[in-house]
Coordinates of C-alpha atoms in Angstrom, one line a residue:
X48 CA -66.8 214.8 177.7
X49 CA -67.5 213.0 181.0
X50 CA -70.7 214.2 182.7
X51 CA -70.3 215.6 186.2
X52 CA -71.6 213.4 188.9
X53 CA -75.2 213.8 189.8
X54 CA -75.5 215.1 193.4
X55 CA -78.4 213.3 195.1
X56 CA -79.7 214.1 198.6
X57 CA -81.6 211.3 200.3
X58 CA -83.8 212.4 203.2
X59 CA -84.9 209.3 205.1
X60 CA -85.0 208.4 208.8
X61 CA -84.8 204.7 208.0
X62 CA -81.2 203.4 207.3
X63 CA -82.5 200.2 205.5
X64 CA -84.5 202.4 203.1
X65 CA -81.5 204.5 202.5
X66 CA -79.3 201.4 201.7
X67 CA -82.0 200.1 199.4
X68 CA -82.3 203.3 197.5
X69 CA -78.5 203.6 197.2
X70 CA -78.3 200.0 195.8
X71 CA -81.0 200.7 193.3
X72 CA -79.2 203.8 192.2
X73 CA -75.9 202.0 191.8
X74 CA -77.5 199.3 189.7
X75 CA -79.7 201.5 187.4
X76 CA -78.1 205.0 187.1
X77 CA -76.5 205.6 183.7
X78 CA -74.4 208.5 184.8
X79 CA -72.0 209.0 187.8
X80 CA -73.6 210.2 191.0
X81 CA -72.9 211.0 194.6
X82 CA -75.3 210.7 197.5
X83 CA -75.7 212.3 200.8
X84 CA -77.9 210.9 203.5
X85 CA -79.9 213.2 205.8
X86 CA -81.2 211.1 208.7
X87 CA -83.9 213.5 209.8
X88 CA -86.2 216.3 208.8
X89 CA -84.0 219.0 210.3
X90 CA -80.8 217.5 208.8
X91 CA -82.4 217.5 205.4
X92 CA -83.3 221.2 205.7
X93 CA -79.8 222.0 206.9
X94 CA -78.2 220.1 204.0
X95 CA -80.3 222.1 201.5
X96 CA -79.2 225.3 203.0
X97 CA -75.5 224.4 203.1
X98 CA -75.1 222.6 199.7
X99 CA -76.4 222.5 196.2
X100 CA -78.0 219.3 194.9
X101 CA -79.4 218.2 191.6
X102 CA -82.2 216.1 193.0
X103 CA -83.7 215.2 196.4
X104 CA -85.3 211.8 197.2
X105 CA -87.6 212.5 200.1
X106 CA -89.3 209.9 202.4
X107 CA -92.9 210.5 203.2
X108 CA -92.6 209.6 206.9
X109 CA -89.9 211.6 208.8
X110 CA -90.6 210.9 212.5
X111 CA -93.2 213.4 213.7
X112 CA -93.1 215.3 210.4
X113 CA -94.0 214.3 206.9
X114 CA -92.4 214.8 203.5
X115 CA -95.4 217.1 202.6
X116 CA -94.4 219.5 205.3
X117 CA -90.8 219.3 204.2
X118 CA -91.9 220.3 200.6
X119 CA -93.7 223.3 202.0
X120 CA -90.7 224.7 203.8
X121 CA -89.5 228.0 202.4
X122 CA -85.9 226.8 202.2
X123 CA -87.0 223.8 200.1
X124 CA -89.0 225.9 197.7
X125 CA -86.2 228.5 197.3
X126 CA -83.6 225.7 196.7
X127 CA -84.8 225.3 193.1
X128 CA -84.2 221.5 193.0
X129 CA -86.6 218.7 191.9
X130 CA -87.9 216.7 194.8
X131 CA -89.2 213.1 194.4
X132 CA -91.4 211.8 197.2
X133 CA -90.8 208.2 198.2
X134 CA -93.4 206.3 200.2
X135 CA -94.4 202.8 201.2
X136 CA -98.0 203.7 200.7
X137 CA -99.8 203.7 197.4
X138 CA -102.5 206.2 198.2
X139 CA -103.7 208.5 195.3
X140 CA -104.5 211.2 197.8
X141 CA -100.8 211.4 198.9
X142 CA -99.7 211.6 195.3
X143 CA -102.0 214.6 194.6
X144 CA -101.1 216.3 197.9
X145 CA -97.3 215.9 197.0
X146 CA -97.8 217.4 193.6
X147 CA -99.7 220.4 195.0
X148 CA -96.9 220.9 197.6
X149 CA -94.3 221.1 194.8
X150 CA -93.0 217.6 194.4
X151 CA -91.5 216.8 191.0
X152 CA -92.9 213.3 191.2
X153 CA -94.3 210.6 193.5
X154 CA -92.9 207.1 193.7
X155 CA -93.9 204.0 195.8
X156 CA -90.8 202.4 197.3
X157 CA -91.7 198.9 196.0
X158 CA -91.3 200.2 192.4
X159 CA -87.8 201.7 193.0
X160 CA -85.9 199.1 191.0
X161 CA -88.2 199.5 187.9
X162 CA -88.7 203.3 187.9
X163 CA -86.3 205.2 190.1
X164 CA -83.7 206.0 187.4
X165 CA -86.3 206.9 184.8
X166 CA -88.2 209.0 187.3
X167 CA -85.0 210.9 188.3
X168 CA -84.1 211.4 184.6
X169 CA -87.6 212.7 183.7
X170 CA -87.7 215.0 186.8
X171 CA -84.3 216.5 185.8
X172 CA -85.5 217.0 182.2
X173 CA -88.7 218.7 183.3
X174 CA -86.8 220.8 185.8
X175 CA -84.4 222.0 183.0
X176 CA -87.3 222.7 180.7
X177 CA -89.1 224.7 183.4
X178 CA -85.9 226.6 184.2
X179 CA -85.4 227.4 180.5
X180 CA -89.1 228.5 180.2
X181 CA -88.8 230.5 183.4
X182 CA -85.7 232.2 182.0
X183 CA -87.4 232.9 178.7
X184 CA -90.4 234.3 180.6
X185 CA -88.2 236.5 182.7
X186 CA -86.4 237.8 179.5
X187 CA -89.7 238.3 177.8
X188 CA -91.1 240.2 180.8
X189 CA -87.9 242.3 180.9
X190 CA -88.3 243.1 177.2
X191 CA -92.0 243.9 177.7
X192 CA -91.1 246.2 180.6
X193 CA -88.4 247.9 178.4
X194 CA -90.9 248.3 175.5
X195 CA -93.6 249.5 177.9
X196 CA -91.2 252.1 179.3
X197 CA -90.2 253.1 175.8
X198 CA -93.8 253.5 174.8
X199 CA -94.5 255.5 177.9
X200 CA -91.6 257.8 177.2
X201 CA -92.7 258.1 173.6
X202 CA -96.3 258.8 174.7
X203 CA -95.1 261.4 177.1
X204 CA -92.9 263.0 174.4
X205 CA -95.9 263.0 172.0
X206 CA -98.1 264.6 174.6
X207 CA -95.5 267.1 175.3
X208 CA -95.0 267.8 171.6
X209 CA -98.7 268.1 171.1
X210 CA -99.0 270.5 174.1
X211 CA -96.1 272.6 172.8
X212 CA -97.7 272.6 169.3
X213 CA -101.0 273.9 170.7
X214 CA -99.2 276.5 172.7
X215 CA -97.1 277.5 169.7
X216 CA -100.2 277.8 167.5
X217 CA -101.9 280.0 170.1
X218 CA -98.7 282.1 170.4
X219 CA -98.5 282.3 166.6
X220 CA -102.0 283.5 166.3
X221 CA -101.4 286.0 169.1
X222 CA -98.1 287.3 167.5
X223 CA -99.7 287.7 164.0
X224 CA -102.8 289.4 165.4
X225 CA -100.7 291.9 167.4
X226 CA -99.4 293.8 164.4
X227 CA -102.9 293.9 162.8
X228 CA -104.3 296.1 165.5
X229 CA -101.9 299.1 164.9
X230 CA -102.1 298.6 161.1
X231 CA -105.9 298.8 161.3
X232 CA -105.7 301.8 163.6
X233 CA -103.2 303.5 161.4
X234 CA -105.5 303.0 158.4
X235 CA -108.4 304.6 160.3
X236 CA -106.2 307.5 161.3
X237 CA -105.1 308.1 157.7
X238 CA -108.7 308.1 156.7
X239 CA -109.9 310.4 159.4
X240 CA -106.9 312.8 159.3
X241 CA -105.9 312.6 155.6
X242 CA -105.2 316.4 155.6
X243 CA -102.8 316.1 158.6
X244 CA -99.6 315.3 156.9
X245 CA -97.6 314.7 160.1
X246 CA -100.2 312.4 161.6
X247 CA -100.4 310.4 158.3
X248 CA -96.6 310.2 158.2
X249 CA -96.5 308.7 161.7
X250 CA -99.3 306.3 160.8
X251 CA -97.4 305.1 157.7
X252 CA -94.3 304.7 159.8
X253 CA -96.3 302.5 162.3
X254 CA -97.7 300.4 159.5
X255 CA -94.3 299.9 157.9
X256 CA -92.8 298.8 161.2
X257 CA -95.7 296.4 161.9
X258 CA -95.5 294.9 158.4
X259 CA -91.8 294.4 158.8
X260 CA -92.5 292.6 162.1
X261 CA -94.9 290.3 160.5
X262 CA -92.5 289.6 157.6
X263 CA -89.8 288.7 160.2
X264 CA -92.2 286.2 161.9
X265 CA -93.0 284.5 158.6
X266 CA -89.3 284.5 157.6
X267 CA -88.4 282.8 160.9
X268 CA -91.1 280.2 160.3
X269 CA -89.8 279.5 156.8
X270 CA -86.2 279.3 158.1
X271 CA -87.2 276.7 160.7
X272 CA -89.0 274.6 158.1
X273 CA -85.9 274.8 155.8
X274 CA -83.6 273.9 158.7
X275 CA -85.7 270.9 159.7
X276 CA -85.6 269.6 156.1
X277 CA -81.9 270.4 155.7
X278 CA -82.6 272.8 152.9
X279 CA -80.7 275.9 154.0
X280 CA -77.4 276.2 152.2
X281 CA -74.8 278.7 153.5
X282 CA -73.4 281.1 151.0
X283 CA -70.0 281.6 152.6
X284 CA -67.3 284.1 151.7
X285 CA -64.7 286.3 153.3
X286 CA -66.5 288.8 155.6
X287 CA -65.4 291.3 158.2
X288 CA -67.0 290.7 161.6
X289 CA -67.2 294.5 162.2
X290 CA -69.5 294.9 159.2
X291 CA -71.7 292.0 160.4
X292 CA -72.0 293.6 163.8
X293 CA -72.9 296.9 162.3
X294 CA -75.7 295.4 160.2
X295 CA -77.1 293.4 163.1
X296 CA -77.1 296.5 165.4
X297 CA -79.0 298.4 162.7
X298 CA -81.6 295.7 162.5
X299 CA -82.1 295.6 166.3
X300 CA -81.9 299.4 166.8
X301 CA -85.7 300.1 166.4
X302 CA -86.5 297.7 169.2
X303 CA -83.7 298.9 171.5
X304 CA -84.8 302.6 171.0
X305 CA -88.4 301.8 171.6
X306 CA -87.5 300.3 175.0
X307 CA -84.9 303.0 175.8
X308 CA -82.3 300.3 176.3
X309 CA -78.6 301.1 176.2
X310 CA -76.5 299.0 173.8
X311 CA -72.7 298.9 174.4
X312 CA -70.7 297.4 171.6
X313 CA -67.1 296.4 172.3
X314 CA -65.3 295.1 169.3
X315 CA -61.9 293.4 169.0
X316 CA -59.1 296.0 168.6
X317 CA -57.8 294.0 165.7
X318 CA -60.1 293.5 162.6
X319 CA -61.5 290.0 162.5
X320 CA -62.3 288.4 159.1
X321 CA -63.7 284.9 158.6
X322 CA -65.4 282.6 156.1
X323 CA -69.2 282.9 156.8
X324 CA -72.6 283.6 155.3
X325 CA -72.9 287.3 156.0
X326 CA -76.7 287.3 155.9
X327 CA -77.0 284.3 158.2
X328 CA -74.4 285.5 160.7
X329 CA -76.1 288.9 160.8
X330 CA -79.3 287.0 161.6
X331 CA -77.6 285.1 164.4
X332 CA -76.4 288.3 166.1
X333 CA -79.6 290.1 165.4
X334 CA -81.7 287.4 167.0
X335 CA -79.5 287.4 170.1
X336 CA -79.9 291.2 170.4
X337 CA -83.7 291.0 169.9
X338 CA -83.9 288.2 172.5
X339 CA -81.9 290.3 174.9
X340 CA -84.1 293.3 174.3
X341 CA -87.3 291.4 174.8
X342 CA -86.2 290.0 178.1
X343 CA -84.6 293.2 179.5
X344 CA -86.7 295.8 181.2
X345 CA -87.0 299.3 179.6
X346 CA -83.9 301.3 180.3
X347 CA -81.8 298.2 180.8
X348 CA -78.3 297.6 179.3
X349 CA -77.2 295.1 176.7
X350 CA -73.5 294.4 175.9
X351 CA -72.3 293.1 172.6
X352 CA -68.6 292.1 172.4
X353 CA -66.4 290.3 169.9
X354 CA -62.9 289.0 170.4
X355 CA -60.5 286.6 168.8
X356 CA -59.5 283.6 171.0
X357 CA -57.0 281.4 169.3
X358 CA -58.6 280.0 166.1
X359 CA -62.1 281.0 167.2
X360 CA -64.0 284.2 167.2
X361 CA -66.2 284.7 170.3
X362 CA -69.3 286.8 170.1
X363 CA -71.0 287.6 173.4
X364 CA -74.4 289.2 174.1
X365 CA -75.0 290.0 177.7
X366 CA -78.1 291.6 179.2
X367 CA -79.4 292.8 182.6
X368 CA -82.8 291.2 182.1
X369 CA -84.9 288.6 183.8
X370 CA -82.4 285.8 183.5
X371 CA -82.9 282.1 183.1
X372 CA -83.5 279.5 185.8
X373 CA -80.7 276.9 185.8
X374 CA -83.1 274.1 185.1
X375 CA -84.2 275.9 181.9
X376 CA -80.7 276.5 180.4
X377 CA -80.7 273.1 178.7
X378 CA -84.1 273.8 177.1
X379 CA -83.6 277.4 175.9
X380 CA -82.5 276.4 172.4
X381 CA -85.3 273.9 171.8
X382 CA -87.9 274.5 169.1
X383 CA -90.9 276.6 170.1
X384 CA -89.6 276.9 173.7
X385 CA -91.4 279.7 175.6
X386 CA -90.3 279.7 179.3
X387 CA -93.1 282.0 180.1
X388 CA -96.4 280.9 178.5
X389 CA -98.8 282.7 180.8
X390 CA -101.4 285.2 179.6
X391 CA -99.3 288.0 181.2
X392 CA -96.2 287.3 179.0
X393 CA -95.3 290.6 177.4
X394 CA -92.0 289.7 175.6
X395 CA -93.6 288.3 172.5
X396 CA -92.0 286.2 169.9
X397 CA -92.5 282.6 168.6
X398 CA -89.8 280.9 170.6
X399 CA -87.9 279.9 167.5
X400 CA -85.3 282.7 167.3
X401 CA -82.7 280.9 169.5
X402 CA -83.3 277.6 167.7
X403 CA -82.3 279.4 164.5
X404 CA -79.3 280.8 166.2
X405 CA -78.1 277.4 167.4
X406 CA -78.7 275.7 164.0
X407 CA -77.1 278.5 162.0
X408 CA -74.0 278.6 164.3
X409 CA -73.6 274.9 164.1
X410 CA -73.8 275.1 160.3
X411 CA -70.8 277.4 160.5
X412 CA -69.0 274.8 162.5
X413 CA -69.4 276.7 165.8
X414 CA -71.3 276.4 169.0
X415 CA -73.5 278.6 171.2
X416 CA -73.9 278.5 175.0
X417 CA -76.4 280.1 177.3
X418 CA -75.4 281.2 180.8
X419 CA -77.3 282.8 183.7
X420 CA -77.1 282.9 187.5
X421 CA -80.9 282.6 187.7
X422 CA -83.9 284.7 188.0
X423 CA -83.4 288.5 187.6
X424 CA -79.6 287.9 187.2
X425 CA -79.4 288.6 183.5
X426 CA -78.3 286.3 180.7
X427 CA -75.3 285.8 178.5
X428 CA -75.1 284.0 175.2
X429 CA -71.6 283.0 173.9
X430 CA -71.2 282.1 170.2
X431 CA -67.9 280.5 169.1
X432 CA -67.1 280.2 165.3
X433 CA -63.9 278.9 163.9
X434 CA -61.7 281.4 162.0
X435 CA -59.9 280.6 158.8
X436 CA -56.8 282.7 159.0
X437 CA -56.2 282.4 155.2
X438 CA -59.3 284.5 154.5
X439 CA -57.8 288.0 154.3
X440 CA -59.7 289.5 151.4
X441 CA -61.9 292.5 152.4
X442 CA -65.5 292.1 151.3
X443 CA -66.6 294.2 148.4
X444 CA -68.5 297.4 149.2
X445 CA -72.2 297.0 149.6
X446 CA -74.4 297.7 146.6
X447 CA -76.1 301.0 147.2
X448 CA -79.9 301.1 147.6
X449 CA -81.3 302.2 144.3
X450 CA -84.6 303.9 144.4
X451 CA -84.3 305.9 141.2
X452 CA -84.6 304.2 137.9
X453 CA -82.5 305.0 134.8
X454 CA -85.2 303.5 132.5
X455 CA -88.9 303.8 132.5
X456 CA -90.6 300.4 132.2
X457 CA -93.8 299.1 130.8
X458 CA -94.9 296.6 133.4
X459 CA -97.7 294.1 133.6
X460 CA -98.8 293.2 137.2
X461 CA -100.7 290.0 137.6
X462 CA -102.3 288.9 140.9
X463 CA -105.8 287.5 141.7
X464 CA -105.7 289.6 145.0
X465 CA -106.9 292.8 143.5
X466 CA -105.7 294.9 146.4
X467 CA -102.2 293.5 146.1
X468 CA -102.1 294.0 142.3
X469 CA -103.6 297.6 142.5
X470 CA -101.4 298.8 145.3
X471 CA -98.2 297.5 143.6
X472 CA -99.4 299.2 140.4
X473 CA -99.8 302.4 142.3
X474 CA -96.3 302.2 143.8
X475 CA -94.8 301.5 140.3
X476 CA -96.7 304.4 138.8
X477 CA -95.4 306.7 141.5
X478 CA -91.9 305.7 140.2
X479 CA -93.0 306.9 136.7
X480 CA -93.5 303.4 135.2
X481 CA -96.3 302.5 132.8
X482 CA -98.4 299.8 134.5
X483 CA -101.3 297.6 133.5
X484 CA -102.9 294.9 135.6
X485 CA -104.5 291.5 135.2
X486 CA -106.2 289.3 137.8
X487 CA -105.9 285.8 136.4
X488 CA -103.6 283.8 134.2
X489 CA -105.6 283.9 131.0
X490 CA -106.2 287.6 131.2
X491 CA -102.4 288.0 131.7
X492 CA -101.6 286.2 128.5
X493 CA -104.2 288.3 126.6
X494 CA -102.9 291.6 128.1
X495 CA -99.4 290.7 127.2
X496 CA -100.4 290.2 123.6
X497 CA -102.0 293.7 123.6
X498 CA -99.5 295.8 125.6
X499 CA -96.2 294.0 125.0
X500 CA -94.7 295.0 128.4
X501 CA -91.0 294.9 129.2
X502 CA -91.6 293.2 132.6
X503 CA -94.3 290.9 133.9
X504 CA -94.6 290.7 137.7
X505 CA -96.9 287.7 138.2
X506 CA -98.3 285.7 141.1
X507 CA -98.3 281.9 140.9
X508 CA -101.5 280.9 142.5
X509 CA -103.9 282.3 139.9
X510 CA -107.4 281.0 139.2
X511 CA -108.1 279.2 135.9
X512 CA -104.6 279.3 134.4
X513 CA -102.0 279.4 137.1
X514 CA -98.9 281.5 137.0
X515 CA -96.6 278.7 135.8
X516 CA -98.8 277.9 132.8
X517 CA -99.3 281.6 132.1
X518 CA -95.5 282.0 132.0
X519 CA -95.2 279.1 129.6
X520 CA -97.9 280.6 127.4
X521 CA -96.2 284.0 127.3
X522 CA -92.9 282.5 126.4
X523 CA -94.6 280.7 123.5
X524 CA -95.8 284.0 122.0
X525 CA -93.7 285.8 119.3
X526 CA -92.4 288.5 121.8
X527 CA -92.3 286.1 124.7
X528 CA -88.5 285.7 124.8
X529 CA -87.9 289.4 125.1
X530 CA -89.8 290.0 128.3
X531 CA -88.5 289.8 131.9
X532 CA -90.7 287.4 133.8
X533 CA -90.6 287.9 137.6
X534 CA -92.5 285.4 139.9
X535 CA -94.1 287.0 143.0
X536 CA -95.3 284.3 145.4
X537 CA -95.7 283.3 149.0
X538 CA -93.8 280.1 148.3
X539 CA -90.1 280.4 148.8
X540 CA -88.7 276.9 149.1
X541 CA -85.9 275.6 146.8
X542 CA -88.3 273.4 144.9
X543 CA -90.7 276.4 144.4
X544 CA -87.8 278.3 142.8
X545 CA -87.0 275.4 140.6
X546 CA -90.5 275.2 139.4
X547 CA -90.7 278.8 138.4
X548 CA -87.3 278.6 136.7
X549 CA -88.5 275.6 134.7
X550 CA -91.7 277.5 133.7
X551 CA -89.6 280.3 132.2
X552 CA -89.4 282.9 135.0
X553 CA -86.2 284.9 135.2
X554 CA -86.5 285.9 138.9
X555 CA -88.4 284.6 141.9
X556 CA -89.4 287.1 144.6
X557 CA -91.1 286.1 147.9
X558 CA -94.1 288.1 149.1
X559 CA -94.2 290.6 150.6
X560 CA -91.8 291.9 148.0
X561 CA -89.2 294.4 149.4
X562 CA -89.8 297.6 147.5
X563 CA -86.1 298.6 147.3
X564 CA -85.1 295.1 146.0
X565 CA -87.8 295.3 143.3
X566 CA -86.8 298.8 142.3
X567 CA -83.2 297.8 142.1
X568 CA -84.1 294.7 140.0
X569 CA -86.0 297.0 137.6
X570 CA -83.2 299.4 137.5
X571 CA -80.6 296.7 136.6
X572 CA -82.6 295.3 133.7
X573 CA -81.1 296.2 130.4
X574 CA -83.0 298.9 128.5
X575 CA -85.1 297.7 125.6
X576 CA -84.3 299.2 122.2

C-alpha cells in the first residue's frame, strides 16, 4: 500500500531557508510529503490550530521571537506533533534549551543535506513510541483505577459484612440469653413453691414455651446454613393450601395471643391445591406471621389472605405495624438484616426469618415482595407460587399424635451429659418403660451386653469411644442386630445423617428431641417376641 504523504509545516521567516529546506526534503525523503510554509511566528501558531501536521520544522530566529518561545506556546504543546528546531548557530546551550522546551530534536542548518531525512524519521519513530507508551500508560492507569475501585468496594463490603457479623453475634447472644432468664426463674419458682400445683404448672408452661423458642432459633440457624450450602431438598407433594394456612396459624397463635393482636384470615372461596413441601411452606407463612406480629404493636391487626390468580397462588400477609422505609425495602430479605439495631429494639429475632422465606419461596419456583408506604404505615408481604393444576389428589390425613404406647420397651439411654441422660430416662419411666443409663461409649457397650435392651437412644459425641464406634461395637455383638439404634445428636446435616446410618443407626434424631416424635417412634417399633 502507498504511504500517505507526510504533512510537514515549515515555520521560517526567511524564504531562502524555506527553499533550501524544501529542496533537501525533495532530494532525500523516502516517502511522499507535502509542505506548508508559515512565514512568521503568528502564522505558524495559526496553522497548528487550523490543521494537523505530522512534523514541524521550526527556525530558531523568528523576528522578535524565538523558536524556544514558540515551543513553549500552549497551542504547540497541545498539538501533539514532533518539532525539530533548525538554527544557523551551533551552540550546545541552544540544543539543551530546545530539548527542555519540548523539541523532538535540534539540527544545525548546515547539516540539513546529511541529516534532515534521518532526523525527521527518527523523530517520527520516537513520537509514535511515546504515543504508544502514553496510551499503554493511560490504559494501565485506567485498569489500576478500576482495580482500585473494585478493591475499595470489596473492602467496604468486607467491612460491612464484618460489622453485620458482629452485630448478628451480639443479637444471637441476646436472643439465646433471653429465654434463659424465664427458664431459670421458673426453676426457682418450682423449687420454692413445689406444693403449689397451679404455680408449678404455669412455670412448666413458661419453660416449655421458652425452650421451643430457643429450638426455633437454632433451627433457623441450621436452615440458613443448609440453604447457603445448597443442602436443603424440598419434599414436594400434593397439598391443600388451607391445611398449610391452618398449621401456620397454629404455630403463630401463641405469639399473637400474647400481644393481643387480631388475626383475620381470608381464604380463597375455591380450595387451592398445589405441589409443595408442606413443612417448608408452613414455615414460610409462619415466618411471615411471626415477622408481622413482632413489628405490630399490641392490639394491632394482621391480615392473612390467599387467592388463585391465573396459574399462581398469592399469599398475602399485611399488618398495621411500624412499616418499612422505602430505602430499606431492597434490604429486607438480606441475611442477618436488622433495620433497628439499637439497644431499645424490642422486636427480637435474628434477622434471618425473611431470608429463609425468600429462599424457600424461590425453591418452590415462586417470588416474594415486600411493600410499605413508609414509617408507621404498616407492611405487606406478597408470596407468589406457581400452581400445577394437575395436582388434584387430597393429602392424606395427618398422623395422630401418639402419646400412649402399645408396648413397654427396655431402653438404654446413653449421653455424657448426665442431666440430659437422667431427665430423658425420667420421662421414659413416666411412660412405663424400663430404662437404664450409660454416660460413655464403652459403658454403653457393656450395659448392652448385660441388659439386652430393645432400644438404644445414644448421643454421638461421647468421651473415649464415640457414639459411632459404640454403635458398630453393639452391632457386632450376638444380639446386636435385633436392637433399634437411635442416634440423638446436635448435628443434623445430611452428612451427619449419612455417618450415623453407615455406623449402624436406624434413626437420627436432632436434639432437643421432640417428646411426641420420640414416643411415636417407640410406639411404631415392632414388638419383640
